[in-house]
mmCIF file of C-alpha atoms in Angstrom:
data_model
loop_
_atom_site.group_PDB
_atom_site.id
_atom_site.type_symbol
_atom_site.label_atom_id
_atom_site.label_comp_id
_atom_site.label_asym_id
_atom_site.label_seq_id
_atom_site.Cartn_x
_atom_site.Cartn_y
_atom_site.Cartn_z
ATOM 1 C CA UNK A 165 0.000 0.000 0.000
ATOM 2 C CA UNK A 166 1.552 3.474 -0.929
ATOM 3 C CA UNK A 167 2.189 6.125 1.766
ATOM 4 C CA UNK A 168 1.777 9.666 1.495
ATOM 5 C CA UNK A 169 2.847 11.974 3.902
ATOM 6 C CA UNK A 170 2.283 15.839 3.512
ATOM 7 C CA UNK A 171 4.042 17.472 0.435
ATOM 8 C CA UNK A 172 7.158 18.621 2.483
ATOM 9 C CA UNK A 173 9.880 19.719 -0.073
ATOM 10 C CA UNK A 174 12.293 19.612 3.103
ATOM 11 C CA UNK A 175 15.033 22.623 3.785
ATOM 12 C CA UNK A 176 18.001 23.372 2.248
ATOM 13 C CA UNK A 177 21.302 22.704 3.028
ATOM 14 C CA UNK A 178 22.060 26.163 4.209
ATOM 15 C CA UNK A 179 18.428 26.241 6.550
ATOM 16 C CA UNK A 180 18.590 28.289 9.205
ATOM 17 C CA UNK A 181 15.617 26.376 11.021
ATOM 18 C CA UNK A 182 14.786 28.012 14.566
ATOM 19 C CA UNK A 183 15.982 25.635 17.214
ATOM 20 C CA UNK A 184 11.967 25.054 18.841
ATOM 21 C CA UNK A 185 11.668 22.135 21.263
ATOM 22 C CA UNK A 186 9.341 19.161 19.725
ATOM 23 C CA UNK A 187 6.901 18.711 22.593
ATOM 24 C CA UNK A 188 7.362 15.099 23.830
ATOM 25 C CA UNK A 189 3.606 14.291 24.419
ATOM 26 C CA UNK A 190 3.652 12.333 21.300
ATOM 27 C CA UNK A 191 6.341 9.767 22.310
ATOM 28 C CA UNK A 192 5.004 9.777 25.979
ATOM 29 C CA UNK A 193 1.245 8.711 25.124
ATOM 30 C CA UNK A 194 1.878 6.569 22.226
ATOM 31 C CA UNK A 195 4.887 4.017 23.760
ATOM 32 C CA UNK A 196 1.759 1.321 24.958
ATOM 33 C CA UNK A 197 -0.877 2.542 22.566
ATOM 34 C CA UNK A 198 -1.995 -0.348 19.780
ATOM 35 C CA UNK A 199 -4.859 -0.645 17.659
ATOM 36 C CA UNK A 200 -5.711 -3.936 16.467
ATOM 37 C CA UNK A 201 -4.888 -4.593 13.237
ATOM 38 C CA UNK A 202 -2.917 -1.663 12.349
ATOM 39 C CA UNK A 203 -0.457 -1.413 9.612
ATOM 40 C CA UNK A 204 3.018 -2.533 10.072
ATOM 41 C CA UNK A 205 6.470 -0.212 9.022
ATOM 42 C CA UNK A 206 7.456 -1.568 5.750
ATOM 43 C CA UNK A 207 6.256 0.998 2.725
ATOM 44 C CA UNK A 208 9.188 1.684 1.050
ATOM 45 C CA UNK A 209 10.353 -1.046 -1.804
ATOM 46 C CA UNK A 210 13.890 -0.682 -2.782
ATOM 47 C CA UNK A 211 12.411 -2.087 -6.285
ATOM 48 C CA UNK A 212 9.525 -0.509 -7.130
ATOM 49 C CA UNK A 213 9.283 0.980 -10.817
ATOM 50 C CA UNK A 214 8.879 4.827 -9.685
ATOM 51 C CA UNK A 215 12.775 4.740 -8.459
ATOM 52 C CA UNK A 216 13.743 4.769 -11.942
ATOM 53 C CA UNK A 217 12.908 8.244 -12.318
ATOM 54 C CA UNK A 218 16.835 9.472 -11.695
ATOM 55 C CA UNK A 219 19.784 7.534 -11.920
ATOM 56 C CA UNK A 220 20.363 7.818 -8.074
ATOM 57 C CA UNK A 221 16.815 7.413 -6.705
ATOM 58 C CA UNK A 222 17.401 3.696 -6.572
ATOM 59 C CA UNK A 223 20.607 3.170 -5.303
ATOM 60 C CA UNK A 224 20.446 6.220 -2.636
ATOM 61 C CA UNK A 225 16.706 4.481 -1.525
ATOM 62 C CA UNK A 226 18.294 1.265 -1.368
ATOM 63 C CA UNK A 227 21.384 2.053 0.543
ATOM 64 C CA UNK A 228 19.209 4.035 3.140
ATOM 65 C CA UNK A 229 16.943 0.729 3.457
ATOM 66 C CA UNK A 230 20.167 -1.322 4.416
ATOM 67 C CA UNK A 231 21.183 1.033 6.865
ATOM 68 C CA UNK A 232 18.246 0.950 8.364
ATOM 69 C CA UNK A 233 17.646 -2.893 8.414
ATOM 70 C CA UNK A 234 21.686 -3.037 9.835
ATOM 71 C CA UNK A 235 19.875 -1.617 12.739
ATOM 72 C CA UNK A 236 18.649 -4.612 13.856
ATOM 73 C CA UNK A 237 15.010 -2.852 13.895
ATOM 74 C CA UNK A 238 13.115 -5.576 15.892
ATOM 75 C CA UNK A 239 14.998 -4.972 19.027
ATOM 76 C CA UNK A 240 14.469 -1.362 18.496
ATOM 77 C CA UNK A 241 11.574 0.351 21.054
ATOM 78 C CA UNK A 242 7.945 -0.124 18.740
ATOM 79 C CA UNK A 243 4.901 1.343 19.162
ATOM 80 C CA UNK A 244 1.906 3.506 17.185
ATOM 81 C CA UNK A 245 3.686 6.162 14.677
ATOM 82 C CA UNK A 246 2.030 9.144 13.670
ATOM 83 C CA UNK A 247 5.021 8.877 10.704
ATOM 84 C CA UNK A 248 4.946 12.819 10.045
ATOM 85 C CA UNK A 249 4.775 14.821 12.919
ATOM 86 C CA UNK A 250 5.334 18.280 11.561
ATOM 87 C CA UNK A 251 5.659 21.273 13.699
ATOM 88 C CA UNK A 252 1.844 22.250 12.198
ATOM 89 C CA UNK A 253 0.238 19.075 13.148
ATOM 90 C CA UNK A 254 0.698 19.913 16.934
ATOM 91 C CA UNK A 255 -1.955 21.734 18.566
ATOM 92 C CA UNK A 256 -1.583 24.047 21.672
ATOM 93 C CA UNK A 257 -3.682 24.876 24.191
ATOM 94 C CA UNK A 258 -1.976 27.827 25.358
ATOM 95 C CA UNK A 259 -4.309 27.944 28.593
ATOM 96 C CA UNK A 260 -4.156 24.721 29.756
ATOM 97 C CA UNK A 261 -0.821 23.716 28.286
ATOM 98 C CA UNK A 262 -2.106 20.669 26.903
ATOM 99 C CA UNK A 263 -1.197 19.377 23.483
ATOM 100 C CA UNK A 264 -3.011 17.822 20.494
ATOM 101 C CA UNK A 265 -1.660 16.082 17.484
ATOM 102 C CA UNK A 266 -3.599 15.751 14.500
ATOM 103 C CA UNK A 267 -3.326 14.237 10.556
ATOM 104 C CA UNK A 268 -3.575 10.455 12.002
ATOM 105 C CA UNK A 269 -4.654 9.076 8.597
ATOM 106 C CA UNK A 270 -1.070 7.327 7.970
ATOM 107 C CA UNK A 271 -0.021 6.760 11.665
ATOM 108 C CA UNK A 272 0.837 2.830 11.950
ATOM 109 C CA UNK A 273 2.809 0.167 14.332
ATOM 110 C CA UNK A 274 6.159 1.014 13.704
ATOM 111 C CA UNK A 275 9.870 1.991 15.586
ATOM 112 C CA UNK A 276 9.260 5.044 17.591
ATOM 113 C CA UNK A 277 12.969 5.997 16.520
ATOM 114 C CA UNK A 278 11.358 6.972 13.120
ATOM 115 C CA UNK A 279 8.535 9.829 14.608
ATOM 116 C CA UNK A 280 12.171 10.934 16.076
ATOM 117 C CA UNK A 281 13.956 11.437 12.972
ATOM 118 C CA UNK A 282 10.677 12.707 11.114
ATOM 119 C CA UNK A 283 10.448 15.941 13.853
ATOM 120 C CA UNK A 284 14.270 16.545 13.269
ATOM 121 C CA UNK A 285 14.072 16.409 9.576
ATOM 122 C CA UNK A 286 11.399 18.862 10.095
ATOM 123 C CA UNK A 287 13.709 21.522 12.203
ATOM 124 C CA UNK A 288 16.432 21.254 9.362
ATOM 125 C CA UNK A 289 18.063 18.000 10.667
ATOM 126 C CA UNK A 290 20.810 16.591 13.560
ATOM 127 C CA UNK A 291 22.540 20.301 14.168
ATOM 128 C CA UNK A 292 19.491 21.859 14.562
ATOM 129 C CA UNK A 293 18.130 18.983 16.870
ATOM 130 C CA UNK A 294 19.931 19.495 20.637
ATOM 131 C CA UNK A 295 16.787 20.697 21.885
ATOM 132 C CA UNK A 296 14.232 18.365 20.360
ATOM 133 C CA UNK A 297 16.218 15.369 20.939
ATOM 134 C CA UNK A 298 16.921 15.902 24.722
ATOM 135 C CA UNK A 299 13.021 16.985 25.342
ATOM 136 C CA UNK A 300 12.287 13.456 23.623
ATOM 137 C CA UNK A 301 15.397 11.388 25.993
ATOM 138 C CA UNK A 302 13.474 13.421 28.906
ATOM 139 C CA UNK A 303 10.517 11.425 28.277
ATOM 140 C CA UNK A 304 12.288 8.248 28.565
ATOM 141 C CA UNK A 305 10.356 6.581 25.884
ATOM 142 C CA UNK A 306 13.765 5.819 24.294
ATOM 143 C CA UNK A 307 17.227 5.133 25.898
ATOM 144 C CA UNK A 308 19.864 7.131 25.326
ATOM 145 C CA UNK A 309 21.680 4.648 23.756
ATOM 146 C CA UNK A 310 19.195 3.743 21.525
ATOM 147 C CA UNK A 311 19.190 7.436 19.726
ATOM 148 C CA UNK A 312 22.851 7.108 19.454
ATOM 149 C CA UNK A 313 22.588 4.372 18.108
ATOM 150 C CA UNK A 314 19.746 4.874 15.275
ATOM 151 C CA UNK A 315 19.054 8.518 14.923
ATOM 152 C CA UNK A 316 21.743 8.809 12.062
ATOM 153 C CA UNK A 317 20.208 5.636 10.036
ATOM 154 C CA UNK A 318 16.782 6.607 10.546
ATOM 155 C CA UNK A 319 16.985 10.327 9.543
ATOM 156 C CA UNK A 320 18.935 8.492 6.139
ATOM 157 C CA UNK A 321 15.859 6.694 6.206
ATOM 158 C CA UNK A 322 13.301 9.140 6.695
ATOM 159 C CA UNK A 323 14.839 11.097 3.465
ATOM 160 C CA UNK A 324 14.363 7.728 1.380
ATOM 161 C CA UNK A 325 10.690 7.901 2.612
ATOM 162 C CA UNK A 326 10.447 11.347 1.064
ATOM 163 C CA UNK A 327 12.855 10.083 -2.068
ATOM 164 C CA UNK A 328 10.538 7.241 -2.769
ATOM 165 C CA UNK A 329 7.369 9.720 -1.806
ATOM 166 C CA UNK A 330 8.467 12.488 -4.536
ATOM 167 C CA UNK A 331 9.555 10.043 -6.848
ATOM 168 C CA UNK A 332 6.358 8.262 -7.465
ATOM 169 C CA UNK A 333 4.271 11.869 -7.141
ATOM 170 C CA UNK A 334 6.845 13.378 -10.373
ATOM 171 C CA UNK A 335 6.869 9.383 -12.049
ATOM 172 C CA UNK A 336 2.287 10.139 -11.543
ATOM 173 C CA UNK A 337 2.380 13.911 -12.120
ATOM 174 C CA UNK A 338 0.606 13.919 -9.062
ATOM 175 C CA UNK A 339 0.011 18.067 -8.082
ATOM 176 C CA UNK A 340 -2.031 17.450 -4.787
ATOM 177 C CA UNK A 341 -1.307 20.207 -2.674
ATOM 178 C CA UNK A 342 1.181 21.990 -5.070
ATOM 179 C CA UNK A 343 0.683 24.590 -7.572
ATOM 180 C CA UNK A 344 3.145 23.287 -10.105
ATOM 181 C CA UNK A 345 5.200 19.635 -11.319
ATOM 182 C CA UNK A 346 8.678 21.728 -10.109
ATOM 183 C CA UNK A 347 7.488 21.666 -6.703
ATOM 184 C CA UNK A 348 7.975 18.152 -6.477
ATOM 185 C CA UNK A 349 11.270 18.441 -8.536
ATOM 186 C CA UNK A 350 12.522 20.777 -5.598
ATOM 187 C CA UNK A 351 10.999 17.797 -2.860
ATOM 188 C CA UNK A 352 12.812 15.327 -4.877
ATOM 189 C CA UNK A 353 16.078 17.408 -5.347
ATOM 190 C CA UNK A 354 16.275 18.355 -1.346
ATOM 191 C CA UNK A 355 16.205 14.224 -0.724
ATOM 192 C CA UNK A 356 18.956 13.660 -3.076
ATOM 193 C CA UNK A 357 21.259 16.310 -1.173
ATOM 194 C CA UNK A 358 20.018 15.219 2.448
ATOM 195 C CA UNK A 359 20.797 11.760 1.015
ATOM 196 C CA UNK A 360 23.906 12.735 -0.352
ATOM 197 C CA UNK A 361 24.949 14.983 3.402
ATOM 198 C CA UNK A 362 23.601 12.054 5.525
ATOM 199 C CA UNK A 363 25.829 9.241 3.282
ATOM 200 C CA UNK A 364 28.994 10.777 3.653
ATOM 201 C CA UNK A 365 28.207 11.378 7.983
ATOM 202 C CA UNK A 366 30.601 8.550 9.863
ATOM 203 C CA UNK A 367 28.041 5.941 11.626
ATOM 204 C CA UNK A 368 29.724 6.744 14.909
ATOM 205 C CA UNK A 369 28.301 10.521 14.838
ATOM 206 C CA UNK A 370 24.325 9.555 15.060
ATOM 207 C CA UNK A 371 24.135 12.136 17.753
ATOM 208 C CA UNK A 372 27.474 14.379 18.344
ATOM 209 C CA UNK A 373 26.974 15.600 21.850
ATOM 210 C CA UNK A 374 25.019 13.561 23.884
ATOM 211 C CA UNK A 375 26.664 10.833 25.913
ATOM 212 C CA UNK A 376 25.228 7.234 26.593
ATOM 213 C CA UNK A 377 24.465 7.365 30.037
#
């Protein structure tokens, strides 16, 4: 079954995103939560016909699948994934301080690691993350350990999500939520440099500056 996530063309290299703490409430609430039947993490197909698009579409997807299948997922923490968790899905009661989350129709049983690496590819990825990271470690959903560990493979991963995701929107012509076919060039063209960045990153630097406890 295809998965599409919100048209998010992704920032730029040079993105100076503002450093804005994720609230944790999603990784607190949803650790235990299940619903029967739901769909399992495993949309992206390293084969599928829409990575022939670009020359490096298929190899860049496919490399980012085997790093993230190195990480020995089923001992990772699972549990219900929103999978897209953009700064505008959260809702704040200003008031009460309490926090909603909304845009549930892709959420599925998954690694929570990946909801992780979905919020920090939203605030312009790992440099821009201190903040949003530590608030999520504060929650103790996940050790410590475990985003050293996967956070680096994951956010790889999460950028083959939106590879695959652009790929088969330009390979369809599909213009949901865009006002012109080069908006998805420029979605497809930002996952091909985060691809590129995120490659070349040594495996040992998931998360520069946080120790394992």
């Amino acid at each position: 079954m295809a998965r599409h996530h919100r048209t998010y063309r992704g920032p730029s290299l040079t993105s100076n995103t503002t450093r804005r703490p994720t609230p944790p409430l999603l990784k607190r609430s949803l650790r235990s939560v299940t619903i029967k039947d739901a769909d399992r993490f495993d949309w992206v197909d390293a084969r599928a016909p829409h990575l022939a698009v670009r020359p490096w579409v298929r190899p860049s997807v496919a490399a980012a699948l085997a790093g993230y299948e190195a990480l020995d997922v089923g001992s990772l923490s699972w549990g219900l994934l929103h999978t897209d968790p953009a700064p505008e899905a959260f809702r704040l009661d200003r008031k009460t301080g309490e926090c909603g989350l909304i845009d549930w129709s892709i959420a599925m049983s998954g690694p929570l690691l990946y909801d992780l690496a979905s919020a920090v590819m939203y605030v312009g990825g790992i440099d821009n993350a201190d903040y949003l990271v530590e608030a999520y470690l504060e929650s103790k959903t996940m050790t410590r350990a475990e985003v050293e560990h996967g956070l680096l493979a994951m956010l790889r991963f999460r950028w083959a999500v939106q590879a695959d995701y652009f790929a088969r929107r330009v390979v369809t012509d599909d213009l949901t939520g865009i006002t012109s076919a080069a908006d998805n060039e420029v979605g497809l063209e930002n996952a091909h440099r985060w691809l590129g960045r995120l490659a070349a990153k040594e495996p040992s630097g998931a998360h520069r500056g946080h120790k394992t406890a």
